Coordinates of C-alpha atoms in Angstrom, one line a residue:
Chain P
X1 CA 125.2 132.4 111.4
X2 CA 125.4 135.7 109.8
X3 CA 123.3 138.6 110.4
X4 CA 121.4 138.3 107.0
X5 CA 120.2 134.8 107.8
X6 CA 119.2 136.0 111.3
X7 CA 117.0 138.7 109.7
X8 CA 115.5 136.1 107.2
X9 CA 114.7 133.9 110.1
X10 CA 112.9 136.5 111.9
X11 CA 111.0 137.6 108.9
X12 CA 110.1 134.1 108.1
X13 CA 108.7 133.5 111.5
X14 CA 107.2 136.9 112.3
X15 CA 105.9 137.2 115.7
X16 CA 103.8 134.4 117.1
X17 CA 102.9 133.5 120.7
X18 CA 102.7 130.0 122.0
X19 CA 99.9 129.0 124.2
X20 CA 99.6 127.2 127.6
X21 CA 99.0 123.5 127.2
X22 CA 97.1 121.7 129.9
X23 CA 96.6 117.9 130.4
X24 CA 94.2 117.0 133.2
X25 CA 94.0 113.3 134.4
X26 CA 95.1 111.8 131.2
X27 CA 94.9 108.1 130.9
X28 CA 95.7 105.9 127.9
X29 CA 95.0 102.1 128.0
X30 CA 95.8 99.7 125.3
X31 CA 94.0 96.4 125.8
X32 CA 95.7 95.3 128.9
X33 CA 98.5 97.8 129.0
X34 CA 98.4 101.1 130.6
X35 CA 100.7 103.5 128.6
X36 CA 99.8 106.8 130.5
X37 CA 98.4 106.7 133.9
X38 CA 96.6 109.7 135.4
X39 CA 98.8 112.4 134.0
X40 CA 98.4 115.9 135.0
X41 CA 100.7 118.5 133.3
X42 CA 100.7 122.2 132.6
X43 CA 103.2 123.6 130.2
X44 CA 103.3 127.4 130.3
X45 CA 103.3 129.3 127.0
X46 CA 106.6 129.9 125.3
X47 CA 108.6 127.3 127.2
X48 CA 110.8 124.6 126.0
X49 CA 109.5 121.6 127.7
X50 CA 111.2 118.2 127.5
X51 CA 109.5 114.9 128.4
X52 CA 112.3 112.5 129.3
X53 CA 112.1 108.8 129.8
X54 CA 113.1 105.4 128.7
X55 CA 111.6 103.8 125.8
X56 CA 107.9 102.6 126.7
X57 CA 107.4 105.1 129.4
X58 CA 104.5 106.7 127.8
X59 CA 106.2 109.9 126.5
X60 CA 105.5 109.4 122.8
X61 CA 101.9 108.3 123.6
X62 CA 101.5 111.5 125.5
X63 CA 102.7 113.6 122.5
X64 CA 100.5 111.7 120.2
X65 CA 97.4 112.4 122.4
X66 CA 98.4 116.1 122.4
X67 CA 98.7 116.0 118.5
X68 CA 95.3 114.3 118.3
X69 CA 96.7 111.1 116.7
X70 CA 95.6 109.1 119.7
X71 CA 92.5 109.6 121.8
X72 CA 93.0 109.6 125.5
X73 CA 91.0 106.9 127.4
X74 CA 90.3 109.4 130.1
X75 CA 91.0 113.1 130.9
X76 CA 91.2 116.3 128.9
X77 CA 93.6 118.4 126.9
X78 CA 93.4 122.0 126.5
X79 CA 95.5 124.5 124.6
X80 CA 95.3 128.2 125.3
X81 CA 92.2 127.6 127.5
X82 CA 90.3 125.8 124.7
X83 CA 89.3 122.2 125.3
X84 CA 90.8 120.2 122.3
X85 CA 90.1 116.6 123.7
X86 CA 87.4 115.9 121.0
X87 CA 89.0 117.9 118.2
X88 CA 90.5 115.7 115.4
X89 CA 94.1 116.2 114.6
X90 CA 93.7 118.4 111.6
X91 CA 91.8 121.0 113.6
X92 CA 94.4 121.4 116.4
X93 CA 96.7 124.4 116.5
X94 CA 99.7 121.9 116.8
X95 CA 102.4 120.7 114.6
X96 CA 104.6 117.6 114.9
X97 CA 108.2 117.1 113.9
X98 CA 108.1 113.2 113.6
X99 CA 110.9 110.8 114.6
X100 CA 111.1 109.4 111.1
X101 CA 110.5 112.9 109.7
X102 CA 107.5 111.6 107.7
X103 CA 108.2 113.8 104.7
X104 CA 105.9 113.1 101.8
X105 CA 108.2 111.4 99.4
X106 CA 106.2 112.2 96.3
X107 CA 106.4 116.0 96.8
X108 CA 109.4 118.4 96.5
X109 CA 111.0 119.8 99.5
X110 CA 109.0 123.1 99.0
X111 CA 105.7 121.5 98.4
X112 CA 106.3 119.6 101.7
X113 CA 106.8 122.8 103.6
X114 CA 104.0 124.5 102.0
X115 CA 101.5 121.7 102.7
X116 CA 100.2 123.0 106.0
X117 CA 99.8 126.6 104.7
X118 CA 97.9 125.4 101.6
X119 CA 95.5 123.4 103.8
X120 CA 94.8 126.6 105.7
X121 CA 94.2 128.4 102.3
X122 CA 97.1 130.9 103.0
X123 CA 97.4 132.9 99.9
X124 CA 101.2 133.5 100.6
X125 CA 101.8 129.6 101.1
X126 CA 104.7 129.6 98.6
X127 CA 106.5 132.7 99.6
X128 CA 106.3 131.8 103.2
X129 CA 107.4 128.3 102.6
X130 CA 110.5 129.5 100.8
X131 CA 111.1 131.9 103.5
X132 CA 111.0 129.0 106.1
X133 CA 113.3 127.0 103.8
X134 CA 115.7 129.8 103.9
X135 CA 115.4 129.9 107.6
X136 CA 116.8 126.4 108.0
X137 CA 119.4 127.1 105.2
X138 CA 117.9 124.8 102.5
X139 CA 116.5 127.4 100.2
X140 CA 118.7 126.0 97.5
X141 CA 117.3 122.5 97.7
X142 CA 113.7 123.5 97.4
X143 CA 113.0 121.5 94.1
X144 CA 114.6 118.3 95.4
X145 CA 112.7 115.2 96.6
X146 CA 113.1 114.2 100.3
X147 CA 115.0 111.2 99.3
X148 CA 117.7 113.2 97.7
X149 CA 118.5 114.9 100.9
X150 CA 120.8 113.8 103.8
X151 CA 119.3 112.8 107.2
X152 CA 120.1 116.2 108.7
X153 CA 118.7 118.1 105.8
X154 CA 115.6 116.0 105.9
X155 CA 115.3 116.8 109.7
X156 CA 115.4 120.6 109.0
X157 CA 112.9 120.3 106.4
X158 CA 110.5 118.5 108.8
X159 CA 111.3 121.2 111.2
X160 CA 110.4 124.0 108.6
X161 CA 107.3 122.2 107.6
X162 CA 106.0 122.3 111.1
X163 CA 107.3 125.8 112.1
X164 CA 106.0 127.5 108.9
X165 CA 102.5 127.1 110.2
X166 CA 103.2 129.1 113.5
X167 CA 101.5 126.5 115.6
X168 CA 100.5 127.4 119.2
X169 CA 102.4 124.3 120.4
X170 CA 105.2 122.5 118.4
X171 CA 105.7 118.9 119.4
X172 CA 109.0 117.2 118.7
X173 CA 109.0 113.4 118.8
X174 CA 112.7 112.4 119.2
X175 CA 113.6 114.4 116.1
X176 CA 117.3 114.2 116.6
X177 CA 117.4 110.4 117.3
X178 CA 118.6 109.3 113.8
X179 CA 121.4 111.9 113.6
X180 CA 125.0 111.3 114.3
X181 CA 126.6 112.7 117.5
X182 CA 128.0 115.8 115.9
X183 CA 125.0 116.9 113.9
X184 CA 122.9 116.1 116.8
X185 CA 124.7 118.6 119.0
X186 CA 124.5 121.2 116.2
X187 CA 120.8 120.7 115.7
X188 CA 120.3 121.0 119.5
X189 CA 121.7 124.4 119.6
X190 CA 119.8 125.3 116.4
X191 CA 116.6 124.3 117.8
X192 CA 117.0 126.1 121.1
X193 CA 117.9 129.3 119.1
X194 CA 115.0 129.0 116.9
X195 CA 112.6 128.3 119.9
X196 CA 114.0 131.4 121.7
X197 CA 113.5 133.5 118.6
X198 CA 110.0 132.4 117.8
X199 CA 108.8 132.1 121.4
X200 CA 106.6 129.1 120.7
X201 CA 105.7 126.5 123.2
X202 CA 108.0 123.5 122.3
X203 CA 107.4 120.0 123.7
X204 CA 110.3 117.8 123.1
X205 CA 110.3 114.1 123.6
X206 CA 113.6 112.4 124.1
X207 CA 115.2 109.6 126.1
X208 CA 118.6 111.3 126.0
X209 CA 119.0 113.1 129.4
X210 CA 121.8 115.2 128.1
X211 CA 119.7 116.4 125.3
X212 CA 116.9 117.2 127.6
X213 CA 119.1 119.0 130.1
X214 CA 120.9 121.2 127.5
X215 CA 117.7 122.3 125.6
X216 CA 114.8 122.5 127.9
X217 CA 113.6 125.0 130.4
X218 CA 111.5 122.5 132.1
X219 CA 112.1 118.8 132.1
X220 CA 109.4 116.1 133.1
X221 CA 110.9 112.8 133.9
X222 CA 108.5 110.1 132.9
X223 CA 108.4 106.5 133.9
X224 CA 105.8 103.8 133.6
X225 CA 103.1 106.2 132.4
X226 CA 103.6 108.7 135.2
X227 CA 105.7 111.9 135.7
X228 CA 108.4 111.1 138.4
X229 CA 109.5 114.6 138.7
X230 CA 109.1 117.9 137.0
X231 CA 111.3 121.0 137.2
X232 CA 114.2 122.9 135.6
X233 CA 117.1 120.6 134.7
X234 CA 119.3 121.9 137.3
X235 CA 116.9 121.4 140.0
X236 CA 116.1 117.8 138.7
X237 CA 119.7 117.0 138.7
X238 CA 120.8 118.5 142.2
X239 CA 117.8 117.4 144.0
X240 CA 116.1 114.3 142.6
X241 CA 112.9 113.2 144.5
X242 CA 113.0 109.4 143.3
X243 CA 115.7 106.9 142.8
X244 CA 114.5 106.7 139.2
X245 CA 115.4 110.3 138.5
X246 CA 118.6 110.1 140.7
X247 CA 119.8 107.2 138.5
X248 CA 118.3 108.0 135.0
X249 CA 119.3 111.7 135.1
X250 CA 123.1 111.3 135.5
X251 CA 124.7 108.9 138.1
X252 CA 124.1 108.7 141.8
X253 CA 125.6 107.0 144.8
X254 CA 122.6 105.6 146.8
X255 CA 123.1 104.3 150.2
X256 CA 120.6 102.8 152.8
X257 CA 120.5 104.2 156.3
X258 CA 118.4 104.9 159.4
X259 CA 117.7 108.4 160.6
X260 CA 119.3 108.8 164.1
X261 CA 118.6 112.3 164.9
X262 CA 118.0 115.9 163.8
X263 CA 119.6 119.3 164.7
X264 CA 119.5 122.6 163.0
X265 CA 117.7 121.4 160.0
X266 CA 120.2 118.7 159.5
X267 CA 119.3 115.0 159.8
X268 CA 121.9 112.6 160.9
X269 CA 121.7 109.3 159.2
X270 CA 123.4 106.1 160.3
X271 CA 124.7 104.4 157.2
X272 CA 126.5 101.1 158.1
X273 CA 128.0 102.8 161.2
X274 CA 128.9 106.1 159.5
X275 CA 127.2 109.2 160.4
X276 CA 126.0 111.1 157.4
X277 CA 124.5 114.5 157.5
X278 CA 121.6 115.5 155.2
X279 CA 119.6 118.8 155.1
X280 CA 116.0 117.9 156.2
X281 CA 114.7 120.2 153.5
X282 CA 116.4 117.8 150.8
X283 CA 115.0 114.7 152.1
X284 CA 111.7 113.2 150.9
X285 CA 111.5 111.1 154.1
X286 CA 112.8 112.2 157.3
X287 CA 112.1 109.2 159.5
X288 CA 113.1 105.6 159.9
X289 CA 115.0 103.9 157.0
X290 CA 115.8 106.3 154.2
X291 CA 118.0 106.3 151.2
X292 CA 120.8 108.7 151.1
X293 CA 122.2 109.9 147.8
X294 CA 125.2 111.9 146.6
X295 CA 126.4 112.6 143.1
X296 CA 129.9 111.3 142.2
X297 CA 131.3 114.6 141.2
X298 CA 130.4 116.2 144.6
X299 CA 132.8 113.6 146.3
X300 CA 136.4 114.7 147.2
X301 CA 138.8 111.7 147.0
X302 CA 142.1 112.0 148.9
X303 CA 144.8 109.8 150.2
X304 CA 144.8 111.5 153.5
X305 CA 141.7 112.1 155.8
X306 CA 139.9 115.4 155.5
X307 CA 139.3 116.7 158.9
X308 CA 137.3 119.9 158.2
X309 CA 134.3 120.0 160.6
X310 CA 130.9 119.4 159.5
X311 CA 131.8 117.4 156.3
X312 CA 130.4 113.8 155.5
X313 CA 133.2 111.2 155.4
X314 CA 133.7 107.7 154.3
X315 CA 136.7 105.6 153.6
X316 CA 137.3 102.6 151.4
X317 CA 139.6 100.5 149.2
X318 CA 140.0 101.6 145.5
X319 CA 138.5 98.7 143.3
X320 CA 138.8 100.3 140.0
X321 CA 140.4 103.3 138.6
X322 CA 140.0 104.4 134.9
X323 CA 142.0 107.1 133.4
X324 CA 139.9 109.2 130.7
X325 CA 142.4 112.1 130.3
X326 CA 140.5 115.0 131.9
X327 CA 139.4 112.8 134.8
X328 CA 140.1 109.6 136.4
X329 CA 136.9 107.5 137.3
X330 CA 137.1 105.6 140.6
X331 CA 135.1 102.7 142.1
X332 CA 135.7 102.6 145.9
X333 CA 134.5 99.7 148.1
X334 CA 133.3 101.1 151.2
X335 CA 132.8 98.4 154.0
X336 CA 129.1 97.8 154.7
X337 CA 127.8 100.0 151.9
X338 CA 129.3 98.7 148.7
X339 CA 130.9 100.4 145.7
X340 CA 130.8 104.2 145.5
X341 CA 131.7 105.9 142.3
X342 CA 133.4 109.2 142.0
X343 CA 136.0 111.0 139.7
X344 CA 138.9 113.3 140.3
X345 CA 139.9 116.1 137.9
X346 CA 143.3 115.7 136.5
X347 CA 145.3 118.4 138.1
X348 CA 148.4 116.3 138.2
X349 CA 147.7 114.6 141.5
X350 CA 147.0 110.9 141.9
X351 CA 144.9 110.3 144.9
X352 CA 144.6 106.7 144.8
X353 CA 145.8 103.5 143.3
X354 CA 144.2 100.1 143.0
X355 CA 143.9 98.4 146.4
X356 CA 144.9 101.6 148.3
X357 CA 142.9 103.1 151.1
X358 CA 141.4 106.4 150.3
X359 CA 139.2 108.9 152.0
X360 CA 136.0 110.5 150.6
X361 CA 134.4 113.6 151.8
X362 CA 131.7 116.0 150.8
X363 CA 129.6 119.0 152.0
X364 CA 126.3 117.8 153.5
X365 CA 124.4 120.4 151.5
X366 CA 124.8 118.2 148.3
X367 CA 123.4 115.2 150.0
X368 CA 119.7 114.3 149.0
X369 CA 117.3 111.9 150.9
X370 CA 115.0 109.5 149.2
X371 CA 112.3 107.1 150.5
X372 CA 113.8 103.8 152.1
X373 CA 111.2 101.8 150.3
X374 CA 112.7 102.4 146.8
X375 CA 115.0 100.3 144.9
X376 CA 118.6 101.7 144.5
X377 CA 118.6 100.3 141.0
X378 CA 115.5 102.0 139.7
X379 CA 116.2 103.7 136.4
X380 CA 119.8 102.4 136.2
X381 CA 119.4 100.0 133.3
X382 CA 117.3 102.4 131.3
X383 CA 119.7 105.3 131.6
Chain Z
X1 CA 138.5 72.4 78.7
X2 CA 136.2 71.9 81.6
X3 CA 136.4 75.7 82.3
X4 CA 135.7 76.5 78.8
X5 CA 132.7 74.4 78.6
X6 CA 131.4 76.1 81.8
X7 CA 131.8 79.4 80.3
X8 CA 129.7 78.4 77.2
X9 CA 127.0 76.4 78.9
X10 CA 125.0 79.0 80.6
X11 CA 124.7 81.5 77.7
X12 CA 123.8 78.6 75.2
X13 CA 121.1 77.2 77.6
X14 CA 119.9 80.7 78.2
X15 CA 119.8 81.4 74.6
X16 CA 117.8 78.3 74.0
X17 CA 115.4 79.1 76.8
X18 CA 114.8 82.4 75.0
X19 CA 114.3 80.9 71.6
X20 CA 111.7 78.5 73.3
X21 CA 109.9 81.5 74.8
X22 CA 109.9 83.6 71.7
X23 CA 109.2 81.2 68.8
X24 CA 105.5 81.4 69.2
X25 CA 105.6 85.1 69.3
X26 CA 107.8 85.3 66.4
X27 CA 105.7 83.0 64.5
X28 CA 102.6 85.1 65.1
X29 CA 104.6 88.2 64.0
X30 CA 106.1 86.7 60.9
X31 CA 102.8 85.3 59.8
X32 CA 101.0 88.6 60.1
X33 CA 102.8 89.4 56.9
X34 CA 101.8 86.4 55.2
X35 CA 99.8 86.6 52.0
X36 CA 97.3 84.1 53.5
X37 CA 94.5 82.6 51.6
X38 CA 91.7 80.7 53.4
X39 CA 94.3 79.5 56.1
X40 CA 97.3 81.1 57.5
X41 CA 99.2 77.9 58.1
X42 CA 101.8 77.9 55.3
X43 CA 104.0 80.7 53.9
X44 CA 102.6 82.1 50.7
X45 CA 104.6 85.4 50.4
X46 CA 105.1 88.7 52.0
X47 CA 102.5 91.4 52.0
X48 CA 101.5 94.6 53.9
X49 CA 97.9 94.3 53.2
X50 CA 97.1 92.5 56.5
X51 CA 98.5 95.5 58.4
X52 CA 97.0 98.1 56.1
X53 CA 93.6 96.5 56.6
X54 CA 93.5 94.8 60.1
X55 CA 89.7 94.7 60.1
X56 CA 89.6 93.0 56.8
X57 CA 88.4 89.7 58.1
X58 CA 84.8 89.4 59.1
X59 CA 84.1 90.0 62.9
X60 CA 87.8 90.3 63.9
X61 CA 87.4 94.1 64.8
X62 CA 83.9 93.7 66.4
X63 CA 85.3 91.1 68.8
X64 CA 88.4 93.2 69.4
X65 CA 86.2 96.3 70.3
X66 CA 84.0 94.2 72.6
X67 CA 87.2 92.8 74.4
X68 CA 88.7 96.3 74.8
X69 CA 85.2 97.7 76.2
X70 CA 84.8 94.8 78.6
X71 CA 88.4 94.9 79.6
X72 CA 88.4 98.7 80.3
X73 CA 85.1 98.7 82.2
X74 CA 85.9 95.6 84.2
X75 CA 89.4 97.1 85.1
X76 CA 87.8 100.4 86.2
X77 CA 85.4 98.6 88.4
X78 CA 87.7 96.0 89.8
X79 CA 90.5 98.6 90.5
X80 CA 88.2 101.0 92.3
X81 CA 86.5 98.2 94.5
X82 CA 89.8 96.3 94.9
X83 CA 91.7 99.4 96.0
X84 CA 89.0 100.1 98.6
X85 CA 89.1 96.5 99.9
X86 CA 92.9 96.6 100.0
X87 CA 92.9 99.7 102.1
X88 CA 90.3 98.3 104.4
X89 CA 92.1 95.1 104.9
X90 CA 95.4 96.7 105.9
X91 CA 94.3 99.6 107.8
X92 CA 91.3 98.4 109.9
X93 CA 91.2 95.7 112.4
X94 CA 87.9 93.8 112.5
X95 CA 86.7 90.3 113.3
X96 CA 87.4 87.7 110.8
X97 CA 90.1 89.7 109.0
X98 CA 92.3 87.0 108.6
X99 CA 89.5 84.8 107.2
X100 CA 88.7 87.6 104.8
X101 CA 92.2 87.5 103.8
X102 CA 92.1 83.9 102.7
X103 CA 88.6 84.3 101.0
X104 CA 90.1 87.0 99.0
X105 CA 92.7 84.7 97.5
X106 CA 90.0 82.0 96.6
X107 CA 88.9 83.3 93.2
X108 CA 92.6 83.1 92.2
X109 CA 92.9 79.7 93.5
X110 CA 89.6 78.2 92.1
X111 CA 90.0 76.6 88.7
X112 CA 88.5 78.9 86.0
X113 CA 86.2 76.3 84.7
X114 CA 84.6 76.0 88.1
X115 CA 84.3 79.7 88.5
X116 CA 82.8 80.2 85.2
X117 CA 80.3 77.5 85.8
X118 CA 79.5 78.8 89.2
X119 CA 78.9 82.3 87.8
X120 CA 76.8 80.9 85.0
X121 CA 74.7 79.1 87.6
X122 CA 74.0 82.4 89.4
X123 CA 73.0 84.3 86.3
X124 CA 70.7 81.5 85.3
X125 CA 69.1 81.6 88.7
X126 CA 68.6 85.3 88.5
X127 CA 67.2 84.8 85.0
X128 CA 69.6 87.3 83.6
X129 CA 70.3 87.3 79.8
X130 CA 74.0 86.4 79.1
X131 CA 75.9 89.1 77.4
X132 CA 78.1 92.1 77.9
X133 CA 76.9 92.8 81.4
X134 CA 77.4 89.2 82.7
X135 CA 80.8 89.1 81.0
X136 CA 81.8 92.4 82.8
X137 CA 80.4 91.0 86.2
X138 CA 82.4 87.9 85.8
X139 CA 85.6 89.6 84.9
X140 CA 85.3 91.9 87.8
X141 CA 85.2 88.9 90.1
X142 CA 88.7 87.6 89.3
X143 CA 90.1 91.0 88.4
X144 CA 89.3 92.2 91.8
X145 CA 91.2 89.5 93.4
X146 CA 94.2 90.4 91.5
X147 CA 93.9 94.1 92.3
X148 CA 93.4 93.5 96.0
X149 CA 96.5 91.3 96.2
X150 CA 98.6 93.9 94.2
X151 CA 97.4 97.0 95.9
X152 CA 97.4 95.5 99.5
X153 CA 101.1 94.9 99.1
X154 CA 101.6 98.6 98.2
X155 CA 99.3 99.7 101.1
X156 CA 101.3 97.6 103.6
X157 CA 104.5 99.3 102.5
X158 CA 103.0 102.6 103.0
X159 CA 104.2 104.4 106.2
X160 CA 101.1 105.3 108.2
X161 CA 103.1 108.3 109.7
X162 CA 102.7 109.9 106.3
X163 CA 98.9 110.2 106.7
X164 CA 99.4 111.2 110.3
X165 CA 101.7 114.0 109.2
X166 CA 99.1 115.1 106.7
X167 CA 96.3 115.1 109.4
X168 CA 98.9 117.0 111.7
X169 CA 99.3 119.6 108.9
X170 CA 95.6 120.4 108.9
X171 CA 94.6 118.0 106.0
X172 CA 91.0 116.6 106.5
X173 CA 90.7 112.8 105.9
X174 CA 89.5 113.4 102.3
X175 CA 92.4 115.7 101.5
X176 CA 94.8 113.3 103.1
X177 CA 93.6 110.6 100.8
X178 CA 93.8 112.5 97.6
X179 CA 96.9 114.4 98.4
X180 CA 99.1 111.7 100.2
X181 CA 97.5 108.2 100.3
X182 CA 96.4 107.9 96.6
X183 CA 99.5 109.4 95.0
X184 CA 101.6 107.1 97.0
X185 CA 99.5 104.0 96.1
X186 CA 99.3 105.1 92.3
X187 CA 102.0 103.0 91.0
X188 CA 100.6 100.0 92.6
X189 CA 97.0 100.8 91.5
X190 CA 98.3 101.3 87.9
X191 CA 100.3 98.0 88.0
X192 CA 96.9 96.4 89.3
X193 CA 94.9 98.0 86.6
X194 CA 97.2 96.8 83.9
X195 CA 97.3 93.4 85.2
X196 CA 93.6 93.4 85.4
X197 CA 93.1 94.6 81.9
X198 CA 95.5 91.8 80.6
X199 CA 93.6 89.2 82.7
X200 CA 90.2 90.4 81.3
X201 CA 91.4 90.7 77.7
X202 CA 92.7 87.4 77.3
X203 CA 90.1 85.4 79.5
X204 CA 88.5 82.6 77.4
X205 CA 87.2 80.1 79.9
X206 CA 85.1 82.0 82.2
X207 CA 83.9 84.3 79.3
X208 CA 82.9 81.4 77.3
X209 CA 80.5 80.3 80.0
X210 CA 78.9 83.8 80.5
X211 CA 79.0 85.5 77.3
X212 CA 75.9 84.3 75.4
X213 CA 76.1 85.6 71.9
X214 CA 78.7 88.3 72.6
X215 CA 81.9 87.6 70.7
X216 CA 85.2 88.5 72.5
X217 CA 88.5 88.5 70.8
X218 CA 89.6 85.2 72.6
X219 CA 86.4 83.6 71.7
X220 CA 86.7 84.7 68.2
X221 CA 90.2 83.2 67.9
X222 CA 89.1 80.0 69.4
X223 CA 86.2 79.6 67.0
X224 CA 88.3 80.7 64.1
X225 CA 91.0 78.1 64.9
X226 CA 88.7 75.3 63.7
X227 CA 88.6 76.8 60.2
X228 CA 91.8 78.7 60.0
X229 CA 92.7 81.9 61.9
X230 CA 92.8 85.0 59.6
X231 CA 96.1 86.8 59.3
X232 CA 94.4 89.9 60.8
X233 CA 94.3 88.0 64.0
X234 CA 98.0 87.9 63.8
X235 CA 98.3 91.6 63.2
X236 CA 96.2 92.3 66.2
X237 CA 98.1 89.9 68.4
X238 CA 101.5 91.3 67.1
X239 CA 100.2 94.9 67.7
X240 CA 99.2 94.1 71.1
X241 CA 102.6 92.5 71.8
X242 CA 104.4 95.5 70.3
X243 CA 102.5 98.0 72.4
X244 CA 103.0 96.0 75.6
X245 CA 106.9 95.9 74.7
X246 CA 106.8 99.7 74.1
X247 CA 105.1 100.3 77.6
X248 CA 107.9 98.1 79.2
X249 CA 110.6 100.0 77.4
X250 CA 109.1 103.3 78.3
X251 CA 108.9 102.5 81.9
X252 CA 112.5 101.2 81.9
X253 CA 113.8 104.5 80.3
X254 CA 111.8 106.6 82.9
X255 CA 113.1 104.6 86.0
X256 CA 116.6 104.7 84.4
X257 CA 116.4 108.6 84.2
X258 CA 114.9 108.9 87.6
X259 CA 117.8 107.0 89.0
X260 CA 120.4 109.1 87.1
X261 CA 118.8 112.3 88.4
X262 CA 118.9 111.0 91.9
X263 CA 122.5 110.0 91.6
X264 CA 123.3 113.5 90.0
X265 CA 121.6 115.1 92.9
X266 CA 123.5 113.3 95.6

């Protein structure tokens, strides 16, 4: 982007501050089905917040309740300290970029963008709308009808139409879902840049974990109407607190074991006869049967045994090795545990072939511990 | 040989079907130029006089004006009420909605004589004098059913997210309706209104039950037929036909231009 468009962008948006969004005890029931269950959430002003979860987890319903398009069965919503629970949609300082864009087909692109400003009786509706279109680099298509634009262009119009109103909170309902991969990546960067520049509170709903992680400051992983875990992307990835998060956000090797002792903040866990070390602070449960987890990329795979002291070690037979160019992905059958996935960077070596015995090792600090009562398959199918 | 036959048979049959469809209309059109005497059954020579003086025959134009007034009024009422019902049926869930759906089709399925007689019974019970008002009320009954069916299809096709988007962009329910819902339904509403007007304009059976002394155009023709339809009736019929044709052609040209503009833009 050149500097001139940068300046137009800034001028188009001016300075506007986002506001804190607070959901307290939100429930949404449809007949017999509970879409959102006792949800408490605080989104601090100016953050890029992602609601991540599989379809049907209640993330879109939550967004619709914030927009006022759906009334919560229980609980309250406040924006910037003001209770908006009873406020109808058109009176809330919130704008939405819809999944289907929902552009008005009978209006020109410019009229679409000016719609919100005109409702607010803004005298400069047209110039502001034009500037907003320039901002998304669509100034030259102002007189077109939405049907005459490509998917990516429609997406930009939808974004301009929402942003031009400078809402306190901008809601994005899977706005990139309909775009192809390349355009999607490009728009992700665009959106992130715009958010940083305008400093508005963005709430982005998505089922794409990569999208959530690259864009958001804070991610809330939702499942079955509840928030499983909330935090910065790195924290969620490195230290998942539930099996669902461990599996939905990236991949994890989960193994069942029994805590056999503790020394120096390190739990030792007996996993099918192997002694696995785990920092006590990284475990949700520290007694009895627990689940031990390790991300595949943290594992070292080698044809010879690693004898460094204090490392976790397993060994097994290579069941599958698939070469992808930059890496080779392995599935290793470990006796008493099952299949463990890992991959090795292509540095010219070839640590193991099909049917060969290999040795796995990793630093205990990467291990995480989950409740033993969980299913190791939670979230696998949805991801 | 066989192939040759196959190549000819469809255009020939198609042509014959068209001739079959258009002969009565062509007859009306041609005989509107007939220098008719008492009856307009045999050709007596070409004249412009019928077209120059379409109100020449007694009562032709009075009945036409009546029909136009009734048609317009019934259309306006039926379109307004029918659009509201169509919106309600699609957008709101209520008890007996499915039953209501079926009840709405009923006036369309009921034989016209039965509907006409039933309406007459109601007016007689109420002691209302038959005339202009009772005709309009009767026409609204069946026109509304057509409007509901036509507009409902359009409402179902309307993406409810557009209305949500309007609400999200600070439009109150009234503005949302006039700025978004109504313009998007307009093509359906116009189609419904045109259909409604056409149904009202040429209704004879129901009108005949409920019109009293008021003469409508179809009634006039029906009565005139027994003693010879004046050539002026042919003029009015032809003019109506040409007008309808013109509307269709304009609509075609407009949609063609729109499509071209769209193609050009992409």
